[in-house]
């Protein structure tokens, strides 16, 4: 038995000497300022700057100083006198007077007769950890005081931080979005190409900046200029993404007013020819990138020269206004209706030709029942064409114009569609 105990004690001493954490053992003598140190390992000496010889026989309170939290020490003493386990942290001081933050636990040691003989303490210098936490708290405080929203996600896009400005702008509390992805803000009003460009940039570890149309918790829409940048570790590996944004609703409203002034036909309120060219080009790019069908309808008022010559230009303008209103009422919201020329209109629709022909017939019928008090009824001729593979915008327009010409030639007040290439 004695040999077994000796081997056990040898192993315990060996483990203590080689332990990564600092280990301190004191006696259990509370008289004369004790307990007193009876053993400390090399890690403890390295942490405190004291040699083992300078520590043995002295009380651990030699490590205390002006910033040591005496409430923590009082709690420790109470646990020692009650012979219970204790854990805590405070500021201690090295041999050279330098302060450090220590976290330690103390356990009582009893012999085979259940008599208290020692206390063993395992300690760790957590100064760098506390400093990092303070820096983190300072950073979070600064971000929360920022006026603009900040979002941080991990590399899998899960939100790990939002600041107070984000909560105020979106209506979401941070508890609701942590672990979610920024897709909860997606309004659905930006196409796949937009997000494809975003991820192409981020996958190259390049920042991405654009105007986003986002959605609040209550469903309302808002605009932000948003910048998203990858955060890389020392090995160049992306670990997080940080997004900063600023609200631009006022700017967008002003831009809309200016755009309307520049793009709206003054007589009808439809898109003018310049804006119509842009709308058609945008629709063509969507057809090319997303492979969704695209058709156009070109309409022309029959015998409009006769209307102007007989009733005057004011009557002619009034007829154009009536027809523009009828056309706008028949199409889907978002489908461009354009005043393409004097008495000519165009509708751009993402649909196959058969759908566009049906719409053209509805347009023709809606106009045919209109009646002006002075001019009476007027009619439309319409040409329809769907863009073909490899076809340019100019070729598409040419085929729709050809269909319109056939409708005019065949008696007017009808719809004709273009043949394929």
CSV table of N, CA and C in Angstrom, one decimal, residues 252-266 269-272 274-275:
chain,number,residue,atom,x,y,z
A,252,UNK,N,-34.2,58.4,-54.0
A,252,UNK,CA,-34.9,57.6,-55.0
A,252,UNK,C,-36.2,58.3,-55.5
A,253,UNK,N,-36.9,58.9,-54.5
A,253,UNK,CA,-38.1,59.7,-54.9
A,253,UNK,C,-37.8,60.8,-55.8
A,254,UNK,N,-36.7,61.6,-55.5
A,254,UNK,CA,-36.3,62.7,-56.4
A,254,UNK,C,-35.9,62.2,-57.7
A,255,UNK,N,-35.2,61.0,-57.8
A,255,UNK,CA,-34.8,60.4,-59.1
A,255,UNK,C,-36.0,60.0,-59.9
A,256,UNK,N,-37.0,59.5,-59.2
A,256,UNK,CA,-38.3,59.1,-59.9
A,256,UNK,C,-38.9,60.3,-60.5
A,257,UNK,N,-39.0,61.4,-59.8
A,257,UNK,CA,-39.6,62.6,-60.3
A,257,UNK,C,-38.8,63.1,-61.5
A,258,UNK,N,-37.5,63.1,-61.4
A,258,UNK,CA,-36.7,63.6,-62.5
A,258,UNK,C,-36.8,62.6,-63.7
A,259,UNK,N,-36.8,61.3,-63.4
A,259,UNK,CA,-37.0,60.3,-64.5
A,259,UNK,C,-38.3,60.5,-65.2
A,260,UNK,N,-39.4,60.7,-64.4
A,260,UNK,CA,-40.7,60.9,-65.0
A,260,UNK,C,-40.7,62.1,-65.9
A,261,UNK,N,-40.1,63.2,-65.5
A,261,UNK,CA,-40.0,64.4,-66.3
A,261,UNK,C,-39.3,64.1,-67.6
A,262,UNK,N,-38.3,63.3,-67.5
A,262,UNK,CA,-37.5,63.0,-68.7
A,262,UNK,C,-38.0,61.9,-69.6
A,263,UNK,N,-38.8,61.0,-69.0
A,263,UNK,CA,-39.3,59.8,-69.7
A,263,UNK,C,-40.7,59.8,-70.1
A,264,UNK,N,-41.5,60.7,-69.5
A,264,UNK,CA,-43.0,60.6,-69.7
A,264,UNK,C,-43.4,61.5,-70.9
A,265,UNK,N,-44.3,60.9,-71.7
A,265,UNK,CA,-44.9,61.6,-72.8
A,265,UNK,C,-45.9,62.6,-72.2
A,266,UNK,N,-45.7,63.9,-72.5
A,266,UNK,CA,-46.5,64.9,-71.8
A,266,UNK,C,-48.0,64.8,-72.2
A,269,UNK,N,-49.0,60.6,-70.8
A,269,UNK,CA,-48.5,60.1,-69.5
A,269,UNK,C,-47.8,58.7,-69.7
A,270,UNK,N,-47.8,58.2,-71.0
A,270,UNK,CA,-47.1,57.0,-71.3
A,270,UNK,C,-45.6,57.2,-71.4
A,271,UNK,N,-44.8,56.2,-71.5
A,271,UNK,CA,-43.3,56.4,-71.7
A,271,UNK,C,-43.2,57.0,-73.1
A,272,UNK,N,-42.2,58.0,-73.2
A,272,UNK,CA,-41.9,58.5,-74.5
A,272,UNK,C,-40.9,57.6,-75.2
A,274,UNK,N,-37.8,57.8,-76.1
A,274,UNK,CA,-36.4,57.6,-75.5
A,274,UNK,C,-36.5,56.6,-74.4
A,275,UNK,N,-37.5,56.8,-73.5
A,275,UNK,CA,-37.7,55.8,-72.4
A,275,UNK,C,-38.2,54.5,-72.9
